[in-house]
Amino acid sequence: MTTLSEFLWNMPVSTKKIKVGEIFIGGGEKIKIQSMCTVKTSDTEAVINQIAELEKAGCDIVRVSVLDENDARALSEIKSKIGIPLVADIHFSYKLAISAIENGCDKVRINPGNIGSESAVKAVADCIKAHKIPVRVGSNTGSIEKEFLQKYGKNENSLVESALKSVALLEKFGVGDIVISVKASEVPLTVKSYALLSQKTDYPLHIGVTEAGTEEMAVVKSSAALGSLLLNGIGDTMRVSITDDPVKEIIAGRRILRAVGLDNNFVDVVACPTCGRCRWNSMELAKKVSAYTERFSKPVKIAVMGCVVNGPGEAKDCGLGIAGAEDYCVIFKNGEIFRRVSSADAEREFFKEIDAVLND
């Protein structure tokens, strides 16, 4: 049977492939997860340390703000000490955009609508071409062009038309390596906007929910929006925006990719929500197993089930599992019970089996 991951990756390629540093986005490449530093870019030591943590968590591309010339000049040192592509985020100053490019960023994020006159945009475009790097442009609900806001109101049409106006201006000056985003803080508008944009362009799409909020709601909103888009084959790179430690954005992004079947190289811990039949603390064990296996990259499915009545049967597709009764637990493989242990020994014995599977 074709897996969801195989199905999506075998869909016709609908976006261009663009090189960012030493990696590619678009054109059927795996979805790249991004985040953004939260410290001042000119504080190079703090930025480099934060990027190291992001890399460790699995970040593919990192973005930094360029607010002044000190930030722009810091890019060369930062770039020399990190292992992932570096994106410079610039607004309002075409001179800072040029300086950031000349200091070695792998990609630049600009808004042609606020960078200055057409001559200023052309100057940035010429620099982009000279250094052979890509550019990200787009719109969000706070930056819709007035002409489209008046014509359509705040909806997917105005978001998409605003983004495509920026694209057209860059194309006018010969730039072709473009990534586009159309972010909203509302999930339905985000999904509709990207769905519409995907019908109008073959450029790679950077997907995300802007201003998603603090961790719990941000993860819910991003999972709903990005999951919907990814399951429909839309999106080439993504950011889960969270008002918190940016490492949490990477963790959430990885989990979303796993949930939609686009990353199968992980330990999938399944657990029932329990009911009155559960006579042991399966919830606590499920949390411990999830925390322990998070660091492993191996396509294994492990189950922690509440009761022996349904557990082994419901989790027969799991390579390893445990289910409990009042004074004993059963450990099973592929739905078949192979060990019975006392409740007191269950956690210790189950972790022995987990280690055997993960280190096999």
CSV table of C-alpha atoms in Angstrom, one decimal:
chain,number,residue,atom,x,y,z
A,1,MET,CA,0.0,0.0,0.0
A,2,THR,CA,1.3,3.5,-0.9
A,3,THR,CA,2.0,5.5,2.2
A,4,LEU,CA,0.8,9.1,2.5
A,5,SER,CA,4.4,10.3,2.4
A,6,GLU,CA,5.1,8.3,-0.8
A,7,PHE,CA,1.8,9.6,-2.3
A,8,LEU,CA,2.6,13.3,-1.6
A,9,TRP,CA,6.2,13.0,-2.8
A,10,ASN,CA,5.1,11.3,-6.0
A,11,MET,CA,2.6,14.1,-6.8
A,12,PRO,CA,3.6,16.1,-9.9
A,13,VAL,CA,6.2,18.7,-9.0
A,14,SER,CA,4.5,22.0,-9.0
A,15,THR,CA,7.1,24.4,-7.7
A,16,LYS,CA,10.6,25.5,-8.9
A,17,LYS,CA,13.6,24.2,-7.1
A,18,ILE,CA,15.7,27.0,-5.5
A,19,LYS,CA,19.0,26.7,-3.8
A,20,VAL,CA,19.5,28.4,-0.4
A,21,GLY,CA,23.1,28.0,0.8
A,22,GLU,CA,23.8,24.3,0.3
A,23,ILE,CA,20.3,23.1,0.4
A,24,PHE,CA,17.3,23.2,-1.9
A,25,ILE,CA,13.6,24.1,-1.3
A,26,GLY,CA,10.8,23.5,-3.8
A,27,GLY,CA,10.7,21.1,-6.7
A,28,GLY,CA,9.7,18.1,-4.6
A,29,GLU,CA,12.4,18.5,-2.0
A,30,LYS,CA,11.5,17.6,1.6
A,31,ILE,CA,9.9,20.5,3.6
A,32,LYS,CA,12.5,22.7,5.2
A,33,ILE,CA,11.8,23.9,8.8
A,34,GLN,CA,12.7,27.5,9.6
A,35,SER,CA,13.0,29.7,12.7
A,36,MET,CA,14.2,33.2,13.5
A,37,CYS,CA,16.6,34.5,16.1
A,38,THR,CA,15.2,36.6,18.9
A,39,VAL,CA,18.3,38.4,19.9
A,40,LYS,CA,20.0,41.5,18.3
A,41,THR,CA,22.0,40.4,15.3
A,42,SER,CA,25.0,42.5,16.1
A,43,ASP,CA,25.3,40.5,19.3
A,44,THR,CA,27.1,37.8,17.4
A,45,GLU,CA,28.0,35.5,20.3
A,46,ALA,CA,24.3,35.4,21.4
A,47,VAL,CA,23.1,34.8,17.8
A,48,ILE,CA,25.6,32.0,17.1
A,49,ASN,CA,24.7,30.3,20.4
A,50,GLN,CA,21.0,30.5,19.6
A,51,ILE,CA,21.5,29.2,16.1
A,52,ALA,CA,23.6,26.3,17.5
A,53,GLU,CA,20.6,25.3,19.7
A,54,LEU,CA,18.3,25.6,16.7
A,55,GLU,CA,20.5,23.4,14.6
A,56,LYS,CA,20.6,20.8,17.3
A,57,ALA,CA,16.8,20.8,17.4
A,58,GLY,CA,16.7,20.2,13.6
A,59,CYS,CA,16.4,23.7,12.1
A,60,ASP,CA,17.1,23.7,8.3
A,61,ILE,CA,17.2,27.5,7.7
A,62,VAL,CA,17.5,30.4,10.1
A,63,ARG,CA,16.6,34.1,9.8
A,64,VAL,CA,17.9,37.1,11.5
A,65,SER,CA,16.7,40.7,11.6
A,66,VAL,CA,18.9,43.4,10.1
A,67,LEU,CA,18.0,46.7,11.7
A,68,ASP,CA,21.2,48.7,11.2
A,69,GLU,CA,24.6,48.5,9.6
A,70,ASN,CA,26.1,46.8,12.6
A,71,ASP,CA,23.6,44.0,12.1
A,72,ALA,CA,24.5,43.7,8.4
A,73,ARG,CA,28.2,43.6,9.1
A,74,ALA,CA,27.7,40.9,11.7
A,75,LEU,CA,26.3,38.5,9.1
A,76,SER,CA,29.7,37.5,7.8
A,77,GLU,CA,31.0,36.4,11.2
A,78,ILE,CA,27.7,34.6,12.0
A,79,LYS,CA,27.7,32.8,8.7
A,80,SER,CA,31.3,31.5,9.3
A,81,LYS,CA,30.3,29.8,12.5
A,82,ILE,CA,27.0,28.1,11.7
A,83,GLY,CA,26.1,25.1,9.5
A,84,ILE,CA,22.7,26.1,8.1
A,85,PRO,CA,21.6,28.8,5.6
A,86,LEU,CA,21.3,32.3,6.9
A,87,VAL,CA,18.5,34.6,5.9
A,88,ALA,CA,18.6,38.3,6.4
A,89,ASP,CA,15.3,40.0,7.1
A,90,ILE,CA,15.2,43.7,6.0
A,91,HIS,CA,12.4,46.3,5.9
A,92,PHE,CA,12.5,49.9,4.8
A,93,SER,CA,16.2,50.3,3.8
A,94,TYR,CA,17.4,49.1,0.4
A,95,LYS,CA,20.9,50.0,1.5
A,96,LEU,CA,20.8,47.6,4.4
A,97,ALA,CA,19.5,44.9,2.1
A,98,ILE,CA,22.5,45.4,-0.2
A,99,SER,CA,24.9,45.4,2.8
A,100,ALA,CA,23.4,42.2,4.1
A,101,ILE,CA,23.8,40.5,0.8
A,102,GLU,CA,27.4,41.7,0.4
A,103,ASN,CA,28.1,40.4,3.9
A,104,GLY,CA,27.2,36.9,2.9
A,105,CYS,CA,23.6,36.1,3.7
A,106,ASP,CA,22.3,33.0,1.8
A,107,LYS,CA,18.9,34.5,1.2
A,108,VAL,CA,17.2,37.9,1.8
A,109,ARG,CA,13.7,38.6,2.9
A,110,ILE,CA,12.4,42.0,1.7
A,111,ASN,CA,9.1,43.8,1.1
A,112,PRO,CA,9.5,45.7,-2.2
A,113,GLY,CA,6.5,47.9,-1.1
A,114,ASN,CA,8.4,49.4,1.8
A,115,ILE,CA,12.0,49.2,0.6
A,116,GLY,CA,11.8,52.5,-1.4
A,117,SER,CA,11.3,53.6,-5.0
A,118,GLU,CA,11.6,51.3,-8.0
A,119,SER,CA,15.2,52.4,-8.5
A,120,ALA,CA,15.8,51.2,-4.9
A,121,VAL,CA,14.2,47.8,-5.6
A,122,LYS,CA,16.3,47.6,-8.8
A,123,ALA,CA,19.5,48.2,-6.9
A,124,VAL,CA,18.6,45.4,-4.5
A,125,ALA,CA,17.6,43.1,-7.4
A,126,ASP,CA,20.9,43.8,-9.2
A,127,CYS,CA,22.7,42.8,-6.0
A,128,ILE,CA,20.6,39.7,-5.6
A,129,LYS,CA,21.5,38.6,-9.1
A,130,ALA,CA,25.2,39.4,-8.7
A,131,HIS,CA,25.5,37.3,-5.6
A,132,LYS,CA,23.2,34.5,-7.0
A,133,ILE,CA,21.0,34.2,-3.9
A,134,PRO,CA,17.2,33.8,-3.6
A,135,VAL,CA,14.8,36.3,-2.2
A,136,ARG,CA,11.6,35.9,-0.2
A,137,VAL,CA,8.7,38.3,-0.7
A,138,GLY,CA,5.1,38.2,0.3
A,139,SER,CA,2.3,39.7,2.3
A,140,ASN,CA,0.5,39.4,5.6
A,141,THR,CA,-2.6,40.9,6.9
A,142,GLY,CA,-0.7,43.9,8.2
A,143,SER,CA,1.0,44.7,4.9
A,144,ILE,CA,-1.7,44.3,2.2
A,145,GLU,CA,-1.3,46.9,-0.5
A,146,LYS,CA,-3.9,49.7,-0.2
A,147,GLU,CA,-5.2,49.2,-3.7
A,148,PHE,CA,-6.0,45.6,-3.1
A,149,LEU,CA,-7.4,46.2,0.4
A,150,GLN,CA,-9.8,48.8,-1.1
A,151,LYS,CA,-10.7,46.5,-4.0
A,152,TYR,CA,-11.2,43.2,-2.1
A,153,GLY,CA,-11.1,43.9,1.6
A,154,LYS,CA,-9.0,41.8,3.9
A,155,ASN,CA,-9.2,38.3,2.3
A,156,GLU,CA,-7.3,35.8,0.3
A,157,ASN,CA,-7.6,37.8,-2.9
A,158,SER,CA,-6.0,40.9,-1.5
A,159,LEU,CA,-3.2,38.9,0.2
A,160,VAL,CA,-2.3,37.0,-2.9
A,161,GLU,CA,-2.5,40.0,-5.2
A,162,SER,CA,-0.3,42.0,-2.9
A,163,ALA,CA,2.3,39.2,-2.9
A,164,LEU,CA,2.2,38.8,-6.7
A,165,LYS,CA,2.7,42.5,-7.2
A,166,SER,CA,6.0,42.2,-5.3
A,167,VAL,CA,6.9,39.2,-7.4
A,168,ALA,CA,6.2,41.0,-10.6
A,169,LEU,CA,8.4,43.9,-9.6
A,170,LEU,CA,11.3,41.6,-8.9
A,171,GLU,CA,10.7,39.8,-12.2
A,172,LYS,CA,10.8,43.1,-14.0
A,173,PHE,CA,14.3,43.5,-12.8
A,174,GLY,CA,15.4,40.0,-13.7
A,175,VAL,CA,15.1,38.1,-10.4
A,176,GLY,CA,13.8,34.6,-10.8
A,177,ASP,CA,14.8,32.8,-7.6
A,178,ILE,CA,11.8,33.8,-5.5
A,179,VAL,CA,10.0,32.3,-2.5
A,180,ILE,CA,6.6,33.7,-1.6
A,181,SER,CA,4.5,33.8,1.6
A,182,VAL,CA,1.0,35.0,2.3
A,183,LYS,CA,0.5,34.8,6.1
A,184,ALA,CA,-2.5,35.6,8.2
A,185,SER,CA,-3.2,35.2,11.9
A,186,GLU,CA,-6.5,33.4,11.2
A,187,VAL,CA,-6.3,29.7,10.2
A,188,PRO,CA,-9.1,29.8,7.5
A,189,LEU,CA,-7.6,32.8,5.8
A,190,THR,CA,-4.1,31.4,5.9
A,191,VAL,CA,-5.3,28.2,4.2
A,192,LYS,CA,-7.4,29.9,1.6
A,193,SER,CA,-4.6,32.3,0.7
A,194,TYR,CA,-2.0,29.7,0.2
A,195,ALA,CA,-4.4,27.5,-1.7
A,196,LEU,CA,-5.2,30.4,-4.1
A,197,LEU,CA,-1.5,31.4,-4.4
A,198,SER,CA,-0.6,27.8,-5.3
A,199,GLN,CA,-2.9,28.0,-8.3
A,200,LYS,CA,-1.3,31.2,-9.6
A,201,THR,CA,2.4,30.5,-9.3
A,202,ASP,CA,5.1,27.9,-9.4
A,203,TYR,CA,7.5,29.6,-7.1
A,204,PRO,CA,8.2,27.8,-3.8
A,205,LEU,CA,5.9,28.7,-0.9
A,206,HIS,CA,7.0,29.6,2.6
A,207,ILE,CA,4.0,28.6,4.8
A,208,GLY,CA,3.1,29.7,8.2
A,209,VAL,CA,0.5,31.4,10.5
A,210,THR,CA,1.7,34.9,11.5
A,211,GLU,CA,1.3,36.2,15.0
A,212,ALA,CA,0.1,32.8,16.1
A,213,GLY,CA,0.6,33.6,19.7
A,214,THR,CA,2.0,31.8,22.8
A,215,GLU,CA,2.9,28.1,22.7
A,216,GLU,CA,-0.3,26.2,23.2
A,217,MET,CA,-2.5,28.2,20.8
A,218,ALA,CA,0.3,28.8,18.3
A,219,VAL,CA,0.9,25.0,18.0
A,220,VAL,CA,-2.9,24.4,17.6
A,221,LYS,CA,-3.3,27.1,14.9
A,222,SER,CA,-0.1,26.2,13.0
A,223,SER,CA,-1.0,22.5,13.1
A,224,ALA,CA,-4.5,23.1,11.7
A,225,ALA,CA,-3.3,25.5,9.0
A,226,LEU,CA,0.0,23.9,8.0
A,227,GLY,CA,-1.3,20.4,8.3
A,228,SER,CA,-4.2,21.2,6.0
A,229,LEU,CA,-1.8,22.7,3.4
A,230,LEU,CA,0.8,20.0,3.6
A,231,LEU,CA,-1.8,17.3,3.2
A,232,ASN,CA,-2.9,19.0,0.0
A,233,GLY,CA,0.7,19.1,-1.3
A,234,ILE,CA,1.1,22.9,-0.6
A,235,GLY,CA,4.2,24.2,1.0
A,236,ASP,CA,8.0,23.9,0.5
A,237,THR,CA,9.3,25.5,3.7
A,238,MET,CA,7.6,26.4,6.9
A,239,ARG,CA,7.8,28.2,10.2
A,240,VAL,CA,5.7,27.6,13.2
A,241,SER,CA,5.6,31.0,14.8
A,242,ILE,CA,5.6,30.8,18.6
A,243,THR,CA,6.0,33.7,21.1
A,244,ASP,CA,8.6,31.7,23.1
A,245,ASP,CA,12.0,30.1,22.8
A,246,PRO,CA,12.5,29.5,19.0
A,247,VAL,CA,13.7,26.0,19.6
A,248,LYS,CA,10.0,25.2,20.3
A,249,GLU,CA,9.2,26.3,16.8
A,250,ILE,CA,11.5,23.6,15.4
A,251,ILE,CA,10.1,20.9,17.7
A,252,ALA,CA,6.6,21.8,16.7
A,253,GLY,CA,7.5,21.9,13.0
A,254,ARG,CA,9.0,18.4,13.2
A,255,ARG,CA,6.0,17.1,14.9
A,256,ILE,CA,3.6,18.5,12.3
A,257,LEU,CA,5.7,16.9,9.5
A,258,ARG,CA,5.5,13.6,11.4
A,259,ALA,CA,1.8,13.9,12.0
A,260,VAL,CA,1.0,14.4,8.3
A,261,GLY,CA,3.3,11.6,7.2
A,262,LEU,CA,6.1,13.7,5.6
A,263,ASP,CA,8.7,12.5,8.1
A,264,ASN,CA,8.7,8.8,9.0
A,265,ASN,CA,12.1,8.6,10.6
A,266,PHE,CA,11.0,8.9,14.2
A,267,VAL,CA,9.6,6.9,17.1
A,268,ASP,CA,5.8,7.2,17.0
A,269,VAL,CA,4.4,6.7,20.5
A,270,VAL,CA,0.7,6.0,20.4
A,271,ALA,CA,-1.4,5.8,23.6
A,272,CYS,CA,-5.1,5.5,24.2
A,273,PRO,CA,-6.9,8.2,26.2
A,274,THR,CA,-7.9,5.6,28.8
A,275,CYS,CA,-11.3,4.9,30.3
A,276,GLY,CA,-12.8,3.2,33.3
A,277,ARG,CA,-11.2,-0.1,32.3
A,278,CYS,CA,-7.8,1.3,32.9
A,279,ARG,CA,-6.6,0.1,36.3
A,280,TRP,CA,-2.9,1.3,36.2
A,281,ASN,CA,-1.1,4.5,35.5
A,282,SER,CA,-0.7,4.2,31.8
A,283,MET,CA,-0.8,8.0,31.3
A,284,GLU,CA,2.4,8.5,33.3
A,285,LEU,CA,4.2,5.8,31.4
A,286,ALA,CA,3.1,7.1,28.1
A,287,LYS,CA,4.6,10.5,29.0
A,288,LYS,CA,7.9,8.9,30.0
A,289,VAL,CA,8.1,6.8,26.9
A,290,SER,CA,7.4,9.8,24.7
A,291,ALA,CA,10.1,11.9,26.4
A,292,TYR,CA,12.6,9.1,26.2
A,293,THR,CA,12.2,8.3,22.6
A,294,GLU,CA,12.0,11.9,21.3
A,295,ARG,CA,15.7,11.9,20.5
A,296,PHE,CA,15.8,8.7,18.4
A,297,SER,CA,15.5,8.8,14.6
A,298,LYS,CA,14.1,5.4,13.8
A,299,PRO,CA,10.8,4.4,12.1
A,300,VAL,CA,9.4,2.5,15.1
A,301,LYS,CA,5.8,2.5,16.5
A,302,ILE,CA,5.4,1.9,20.2
A,303,ALA,CA,2.1,1.7,22.1
A,304,VAL,CA,1.1,2.4,25.7
A,305,MET,CA,-2.4,1.2,26.1
A,306,GLY,CA,-4.8,1.3,29.0
A,307,CYS,CA,-6.3,-2.2,29.2
A,308,VAL,CA,-5.6,-5.7,28.1
A,309,VAL,CA,-9.1,-6.0,26.7
A,310,ASN,CA,-8.5,-3.8,23.7
A,311,GLY,CA,-4.9,-2.8,23.9
A,312,PRO,CA,-3.0,-5.5,21.9
A,313,GLY,CA,-5.7,-5.7,19.2
A,314,GLU,CA,-6.0,-1.9,18.7
A,315,ALA,CA,-2.2,-1.6,18.5
A,316,LYS,CA,-1.4,-4.6,16.4
A,317,ASP,CA,0.4,-2.4,13.9
A,318,CYS,CA,2.9,-1.4,16.6
A,319,GLY,CA,6.2,-3.1,16.8
A,320,LEU,CA,6.1,-3.0,20.5
A,321,GLY,CA,3.5,-2.2,23.1
A,322,ILE,CA,2.2,-2.6,26.7
A,323,ALA,CA,-1.2,-2.8,28.2
A,324,GLY,CA,-2.3,-3.3,31.8
A,325,ALA,CA,-4.7,-4.9,34.1
A,326,GLU,CA,-5.1,-4.2,37.9
A,327,ASP,CA,-2.1,-6.2,39.1
A,328,TYR,CA,-0.2,-7.1,35.9
A,329,CYS,CA,0.8,-5.8,32.4
A,330,VAL,CA,1.3,-7.6,29.1
A,331,ILE,CA,4.0,-6.6,26.7
A,332,PHE,CA,3.2,-7.4,23.1
A,333,LYS,CA,4.8,-7.2,19.6
A,334,ASN,CA,2.7,-6.7,16.5
A,335,GLY,CA,-0.4,-7.4,18.6
A,336,GLU,CA,0.9,-10.7,19.9
A,337,ILE,CA,1.5,-11.0,23.7
A,338,PHE,CA,4.9,-12.4,24.5
A,339,ARG,CA,5.5,-11.3,28.1
A,340,ARG,CA,3.4,-10.9,31.2
A,341,VAL,CA,4.9,-8.8,34.1
A,342,SER,CA,3.8,-7.5,37.4
A,343,SER,CA,2.6,-3.9,37.6
A,344,ALA,CA,5.5,-3.1,39.9
A,345,ASP,CA,8.0,-4.3,37.3
A,346,ALA,CA,6.1,-3.1,34.2
A,347,GLU,CA,7.9,0.2,33.6
A,348,ARG,CA,11.4,-1.2,34.1
A,349,GLU,CA,10.8,-4.3,31.9
A,350,PHE,CA,9.1,-2.2,29.2
A,351,PHE,CA,12.0,0.2,28.9
A,352,LYS,CA,14.3,-2.8,28.5
A,353,GLU,CA,12.3,-3.9,25.5
A,354,ILE,CA,12.3,-0.3,24.1
A,355,ASP,CA,16.1,-0.2,24.4
A,356,ALA,CA,16.4,-3.5,22.6
A,357,VAL,CA,14.2,-2.3,19.7
A,358,LEU,CA,15.8,1.1,19.4
A,359,ASN,CA,19.4,-0.2,19.6
A,360,ASP,CA,18.8,-3.2,17.3
